[in-house]
């Protein structure tokens, strides 16, 4: 998947419409976490410094086609202005004469942010008229919003059909790192899959089945696998209707000689709340009215010993109910261990909203090879699905003679 990027054209004097993912948490009119804004800076600076007029567009939250004051992008524009060191105004609407006027007055090197695209239902409906209005603002389209690339919306697909469409630098980095895992991982390659539910991750497990040497399974989804292996899990989160899927995955892995590691000891709690009574038990002794909330230290040791051999690791999904700090030991231990491995030079990629949040909470993100900015998008990528917002971008033409050289 080789896409043309912002480096493949001359931005000088061009009006460039850039889809960014500024869907950030906002509280009391303040941006609470600006990770996604900072992630878009390289592309914005690259274009602005080369004399382009940069027109940014994003969604925020789920206003479902209505104007919602708390979903306005103005706090984002303020934070962005500070990060860029230039004033970035925010229009009052993505459409309209006022917006057209403001855009017409922009000079090369200036940056503006359109108001929340999802104030118009036409955005999520991929309405052709809405896409046409947006495309009318610019000469070139750039998509840097990896986090929304799995959605076929007007700003991710509609506009890309109407303008020359390129990948931004963040998009390029996401594609390179995630496709690197699927196409050419250094072996042994291990996948650590956790999180709440098997149902959300079956396709990832199935797609990775042909690629990995080791699966480490933790989190709530491990419970369904434990039941597939004949254990009982008390009051733990369990998807009864997925036990068969779990059995099938275990059998397929065995047939392929893939090592599958499940916890053999777990932390169980009476309630899934802070301060609740909890203890470590072997997986065949989970008390009836208790819930599995974390992987026990002994099993963490086993996991890490197995991962010591890996040259490539992908991690998706926390290993326990890490939102309750007492039940986050396994997840935090894994984050620290993997950060250390990445610092030693092996490839470690983290994807998934909650696993990324766990890594960021520990301020370890910088240590990893790559921490994906897309939750759902990175999951779909790992499922091997084609993301519509990426598919629509221009392909790099195959180099002349490359076929011959390969022979
Ligand atoms: P990601 O966003 O990284 O892909 P998921 O959304 O699949 O991860 O899962 C994250 C959720 O899984 C967290 O809210 C966490 O509390 C939950 N979880 C992890 N382990 C357990 C468990 N043993 N029981 C219930 N929920 C769990
Ligand atoms: Mg999640």
XYZ file of C-alpha atoms and ligand atoms in Angstrom:
435
model
C 0.000 0.000 0.000
C 2.103 2.826 -1.283
C 0.286 6.161 -1.341
C 1.398 9.538 -2.633
C 2.099 11.929 0.237
C 2.496 15.660 0.825
C 6.121 15.220 -0.259
C 4.994 14.290 -3.769
C 3.764 17.732 -4.874
C 4.793 21.364 -4.502
C 2.539 23.065 -1.926
C 3.767 26.589 -2.818
C 0.811 28.896 -3.505
C -1.731 26.046 -3.351
C -4.904 26.023 -1.294
C -4.873 22.752 0.592
C -7.811 21.162 2.383
C -6.454 18.946 5.152
C -8.620 16.417 7.006
C -7.210 16.095 10.511
C -8.428 14.135 13.520
C -8.998 16.761 16.191
C -11.560 14.629 18.004
C -10.012 15.383 21.402
C -11.513 15.354 24.902
C -12.731 18.823 25.946
C -13.753 19.796 29.463
C -14.980 23.239 30.529
C -13.952 24.700 27.191
C -10.378 23.388 27.516
C -8.595 20.681 25.567
C -7.834 17.935 28.103
C -5.469 15.869 25.969
C -3.826 17.400 22.903
C -2.050 14.240 21.670
C -4.044 14.177 18.435
C -3.485 17.885 17.802
C 0.264 17.508 18.290
C 0.270 14.489 15.989
C -1.030 16.649 13.121
C 1.540 19.442 13.570
C 4.245 18.025 11.253
C 1.897 18.025 8.242
C 0.450 21.461 9.018
C 3.903 23.002 9.453
C 5.261 21.222 6.391
C 2.542 22.751 4.203
C 2.387 26.208 5.788
C 6.166 26.693 5.702
C 6.183 25.891 2.009
C 3.741 28.676 1.237
C 0.420 26.837 1.116
C -2.900 28.144 2.411
C -3.873 25.441 4.910
C -7.587 24.809 5.470
C -8.051 22.294 8.279
C -11.226 20.308 8.874
C -12.216 17.795 11.566
C -15.121 16.371 13.483
C -15.478 16.526 17.255
C -17.746 14.186 19.217
C -21.125 13.072 17.945
C -23.311 16.128 17.384
C -25.329 14.139 14.782
C -26.053 16.955 12.381
C -26.913 19.614 14.975
C -24.943 22.563 16.290
C -23.892 21.720 19.838
C -22.056 24.495 21.648
C -19.874 22.105 23.669
C -18.704 20.453 20.419
C -17.373 23.664 18.863
C -13.756 23.483 17.705
C -12.718 26.859 19.063
C -10.775 25.424 22.062
C -8.914 23.220 19.570
C -8.045 26.228 17.393
C -6.729 28.008 20.480
C -4.512 25.087 21.479
C -3.331 24.675 17.899
C -2.472 28.389 17.692
C -0.302 28.026 20.763
C 1.423 24.897 19.450
C 2.102 26.415 16.022
C 2.958 29.881 17.299
C 0.630 31.500 14.749
C -3.008 32.490 15.098
C -5.360 29.847 13.698
C -8.908 31.190 13.476
C -11.915 28.859 13.569
C -14.879 29.559 11.289
C -18.386 29.572 12.806
C -19.562 26.955 10.299
C -17.941 24.625 7.770
C -20.181 26.127 5.060
C -21.612 29.557 4.250
C -20.683 32.913 2.812
C -18.867 34.068 5.947
C -16.619 31.026 5.752
C -15.992 31.497 2.030
C -15.052 35.116 2.740
C -12.643 34.179 5.500
C -11.009 31.573 3.268
C -10.679 34.014 0.365
C -8.693 36.417 2.566
C -6.056 33.861 3.568
C -2.469 34.363 2.453
C 0.196 31.727 1.809
C 1.475 30.300 5.102
C -1.786 30.963 6.946
C -3.860 28.276 8.619
C -7.590 28.169 9.371
C -9.846 25.559 10.975
C -13.374 24.896 9.713
C -16.062 24.439 12.373
C -17.030 20.870 13.377
C -17.975 18.991 10.201
C -20.519 16.847 12.024
C -22.737 19.867 12.705
C -23.899 18.889 9.205
C -25.552 15.464 8.861
C -24.224 15.551 5.288
C -20.725 14.793 6.579
C -21.403 11.283 7.894
C -23.834 10.627 5.021
C -20.985 11.301 2.556
C -23.354 13.701 0.786
C -21.950 14.621 -2.662
C -23.129 18.250 -2.451
C -21.429 18.734 0.911
C -18.239 17.155 -0.440
C -18.433 19.453 -3.464
C -18.752 22.541 -1.264
C -15.704 21.507 0.783
C -13.687 20.580 -2.302
C -14.532 24.013 -3.738
C -12.323 25.612 -1.074
C -9.092 24.092 -2.350
C -6.804 22.840 -5.125
C -5.508 19.784 -3.298
C -6.782 17.431 -0.586
C -4.634 15.877 2.130
C -5.860 13.269 4.592
C -3.924 13.146 7.869
C -6.819 11.770 9.946
C -5.867 8.125 10.359
C -8.317 7.843 13.271
C -11.260 8.438 10.902
C -9.894 6.559 7.889
C -12.220 3.605 8.548
C -15.241 5.833 7.921
C -16.510 6.701 4.431
C -17.608 10.270 5.125
C -17.697 13.391 2.941
C -14.409 14.673 4.404
C -12.596 11.338 4.152
C -13.907 9.895 0.866
C -16.290 12.329 -0.889
C -13.758 15.150 -1.134
C -10.960 12.763 -2.124
C -12.927 11.884 -5.260
C -13.014 15.533 -6.332
C -9.452 16.753 -5.692
C -5.963 15.294 -6.116
C -5.735 13.344 -2.832
C -2.535 12.767 -0.841
C -1.611 11.240 2.518
C -0.359 13.528 5.287
C 2.788 12.718 7.267
C 0.880 11.191 10.193
C -1.207 9.075 7.848
C 1.986 7.945 6.120
C 3.557 6.992 9.460
C 0.485 5.038 10.581
C 0.288 3.124 7.293
C 4.028 2.382 7.256
C 4.111 1.087 10.837
C 0.915 -0.945 10.735
C 1.496 -2.445 7.297
C 5.077 -3.200 8.348
C 3.608 -5.515 11.005
C 1.388 -7.317 8.538
C 3.770 -7.492 5.596
C 7.310 -7.910 6.845
C 7.626 -8.394 10.615
C 10.989 -9.499 11.997
C 10.504 -12.900 13.613
C 9.551 -14.102 16.100
C 6.439 -11.921 15.917
C 4.121 -11.817 18.957
C 0.665 -10.304 19.318
C -0.664 -9.394 22.744
C -4.425 -9.142 22.563
C -6.494 -8.030 25.523
C -9.447 -5.779 26.184
C -13.025 -6.436 27.019
C -14.510 -8.704 24.424
C -13.549 -11.531 22.083
C -16.328 -10.457 19.712
C -14.539 -7.205 18.905
C -11.208 -8.928 18.287
C -12.045 -12.211 16.517
C -11.196 -10.812 13.104
C -7.884 -9.446 14.384
C -6.996 -12.835 15.878
C -7.959 -14.575 12.638
C -6.013 -12.188 10.436
C -2.927 -12.295 12.636
C -3.118 -16.081 12.779
C -1.282 -16.265 9.454
C 1.403 -13.831 10.594
C 2.367 -14.362 14.225
C 4.461 -16.926 16.061
C 2.944 -16.202 19.490
C -0.377 -14.977 20.845
C -0.595 -13.639 24.390
C -4.235 -13.336 25.426
C -5.312 -11.362 28.480
C -8.016 -8.986 29.666
C -11.720 -9.779 29.776
C -11.548 -11.670 26.497
C -9.213 -14.263 28.017
C -12.171 -15.434 30.147
C -14.015 -16.752 27.107
C -10.860 -18.668 26.120
C -10.540 -20.052 29.648
C -14.110 -21.357 29.410
C -13.256 -22.853 26.003
C -10.489 -24.737 27.815
C -12.961 -26.109 30.372
C -12.602 -23.666 33.267
C -15.381 -21.788 35.030
C -14.987 -18.046 35.525
C -17.498 -17.095 38.228
C -19.068 -13.690 37.681
C -16.348 -12.610 35.221
C -17.139 -10.922 31.939
C -17.885 -13.800 29.565
C -19.301 -14.056 26.075
C -21.023 -17.448 26.118
C -21.887 -17.202 22.440
C -18.195 -16.783 21.584
C -16.872 -19.875 23.339
C -17.086 -21.805 20.061
C -15.124 -19.087 18.267
C -12.497 -19.246 21.001
C -12.270 -23.028 20.638
C -11.889 -22.707 16.878
C -9.140 -20.102 17.257
C -7.265 -22.282 19.778
C -7.503 -25.278 17.436
C -6.388 -23.304 14.403
C -3.421 -21.901 16.337
C -2.411 -25.363 17.480
C -2.641 -26.716 13.935
C -0.340 -23.932 12.748
C 2.134 -24.383 15.581
C 1.414 -20.955 17.044
C 2.158 -20.618 20.738
C -0.925 -19.342 22.637
C -0.417 -18.039 26.151
C -3.366 -17.554 28.487
C -3.103 -16.604 32.163
C -2.701 -19.549 34.510
C -3.161 -17.344 37.581
C -5.472 -14.359 37.788
C -6.496 -11.599 40.170
C -10.141 -12.011 41.194
C -12.261 -9.417 42.987
C -15.618 -9.461 44.802
C -16.651 -6.258 43.055
C -15.108 -4.390 40.157
C -14.618 -1.243 42.202
C -11.777 0.575 43.866
C -10.960 -0.918 47.245
C -12.920 -4.140 46.625
C -11.638 -7.334 48.220
C -9.320 -9.179 45.793
C -6.847 -12.080 45.680
C -4.771 -14.217 43.343
C -6.090 -17.653 42.343
C -5.193 -20.285 39.728
C -7.576 -20.223 36.740
C -9.147 -23.552 37.762
C -10.148 -22.072 41.135
C -12.066 -18.907 40.320
C -14.724 -18.582 43.073
C -18.351 -18.568 41.862
C -19.268 -15.063 42.917
C -15.954 -13.369 42.063
C -14.735 -11.744 38.839
C -11.388 -11.976 37.051
C -10.028 -8.425 36.903
C -6.329 -8.792 36.035
C -3.513 -11.163 35.100
C -1.581 -12.271 38.220
C 2.149 -11.454 38.578
C 3.197 -15.108 38.088
C 1.460 -15.220 34.690
C 2.898 -11.837 33.775
C 6.333 -13.389 34.362
C 5.457 -16.260 32.018
C 4.171 -13.836 29.374
C 7.303 -11.716 29.516
C 9.602 -14.736 29.404
C 7.866 -15.858 26.215
C 8.013 -12.335 24.767
C 11.749 -12.050 25.468
C 12.449 -13.896 22.209
C 10.209 -11.663 20.058
C 11.698 -9.208 17.547
C 8.321 -7.673 16.722
C 5.385 -7.123 19.091
C 1.945 -5.629 18.534
C -0.200 -4.888 21.570
C -3.911 -4.242 21.474
C -6.134 -4.151 24.530
C -5.395 -3.820 28.275
C -4.775 -6.981 30.297
C -7.122 -6.053 33.138
C -9.681 -3.505 34.323
C -6.931 -0.883 34.388
C -9.362 2.017 34.965
C -9.472 0.765 38.559
C -5.831 1.368 39.558
C -5.652 -1.722 41.807
C -6.530 -3.899 38.807
C -4.118 -2.200 36.422
C -0.895 -3.885 37.595
C -0.770 -6.352 34.702
C -1.416 -3.669 32.090
C 1.145 -1.303 33.616
C 3.746 -4.064 33.934
C 3.257 -4.943 30.264
C 3.532 -1.285 29.213
C 6.817 -0.889 31.131
C 8.220 -4.176 29.857
C 7.375 -3.393 26.221
C 8.724 0.154 26.483
C 12.003 -1.380 27.660
C 12.060 -3.852 24.763
C 11.384 -1.019 22.313
C 14.246 0.978 23.819
C 16.438 -2.093 23.235
C 15.589 -1.801 19.557
C 12.858 -4.322 18.826
C 9.731 -3.166 17.003
C 6.829 -2.570 19.384
C 3.583 -1.087 18.111
C 0.595 -0.254 20.318
C -2.876 0.205 18.841
C -6.326 0.522 20.394
C -7.869 3.404 22.317
C -7.584 1.964 25.817
C -4.175 0.325 25.489
C -2.813 3.589 24.102
C -4.397 5.483 27.006
C -2.643 3.118 29.445
C 0.724 3.731 27.764
C 0.199 7.484 27.716
C -0.859 7.585 31.358
C 2.570 6.157 32.208
C 4.237 8.700 29.896
C 5.850 5.850 27.977
C 4.512 6.615 24.488
C 7.845 8.070 23.322
C 9.625 4.787 23.991
C 7.547 2.742 21.573
C 8.270 2.256 17.880
C 4.779 3.497 17.147
C 1.679 4.334 19.149
C -1.304 4.508 16.841
C -3.590 7.538 17.009
C -6.482 5.468 15.671
C -8.486 3.190 17.969
C -11.124 1.652 15.698
C -9.072 2.424 12.596
C -5.982 0.562 13.837
C -8.157 -2.400 14.796
C -9.703 -2.544 11.316
C -6.254 -2.209 9.780
C -5.029 -5.201 11.807
C -8.109 -7.122 10.661
C -6.688 -6.759 7.171
C -9.585 -4.575 6.049
C -9.136 -1.891 3.452
C -9.895 1.476 5.094
C -11.961 3.642 2.720
C -10.147 6.857 3.678
C -6.816 5.277 2.723
C -7.968 3.312 -0.320
C -9.220 6.507 -2.018
C -5.842 8.294 -1.812
C -3.662 8.272 -4.928
C -1.407 5.252 -5.312
C 2.255 5.739 -6.006
C 2.833 4.676 -9.592
C 4.905 1.494 -9.788
C 8.519 2.390 -10.587
C 9.381 1.639 -14.215
C 11.533 -1.466 -14.412
C 10.907 -2.364 -10.755
C 9.245 -5.616 -11.818
C 12.282 -6.604 -13.871
C 14.729 -5.648 -11.139
C 12.901 -7.894 -8.703
C 13.364 -10.957 -10.897
P -8.630 -1.145 23.214
O -9.416 0.139 23.251
O -7.204 -0.971 23.637
O -8.774 -1.862 21.903
P -10.814 -2.574 24.418
O -11.704 -1.421 24.145
O -11.027 -3.811 23.651
O -9.280 -2.125 24.307
O -10.944 -2.995 25.942
C -10.703 -2.113 27.001
C -11.552 -2.457 28.179
O -11.362 -3.807 28.573
C -11.220 -1.621 29.386
O -12.319 -0.791 29.671
C -10.977 -2.659 30.486
O -11.579 -2.305 31.714
C -11.661 -3.879 29.933
N -11.157 -5.097 30.564
C -9.887 -5.560 30.599
N -9.798 -6.657 31.338
C -11.042 -6.925 31.807
C -11.609 -7.928 32.644
N -10.865 -8.907 33.148
N -12.939 -7.877 32.905
C -13.688 -6.880 32.383
N -13.222 -5.910 31.593
C -11.914 -5.927 31.304
Mg -11.529 0.591 23.585
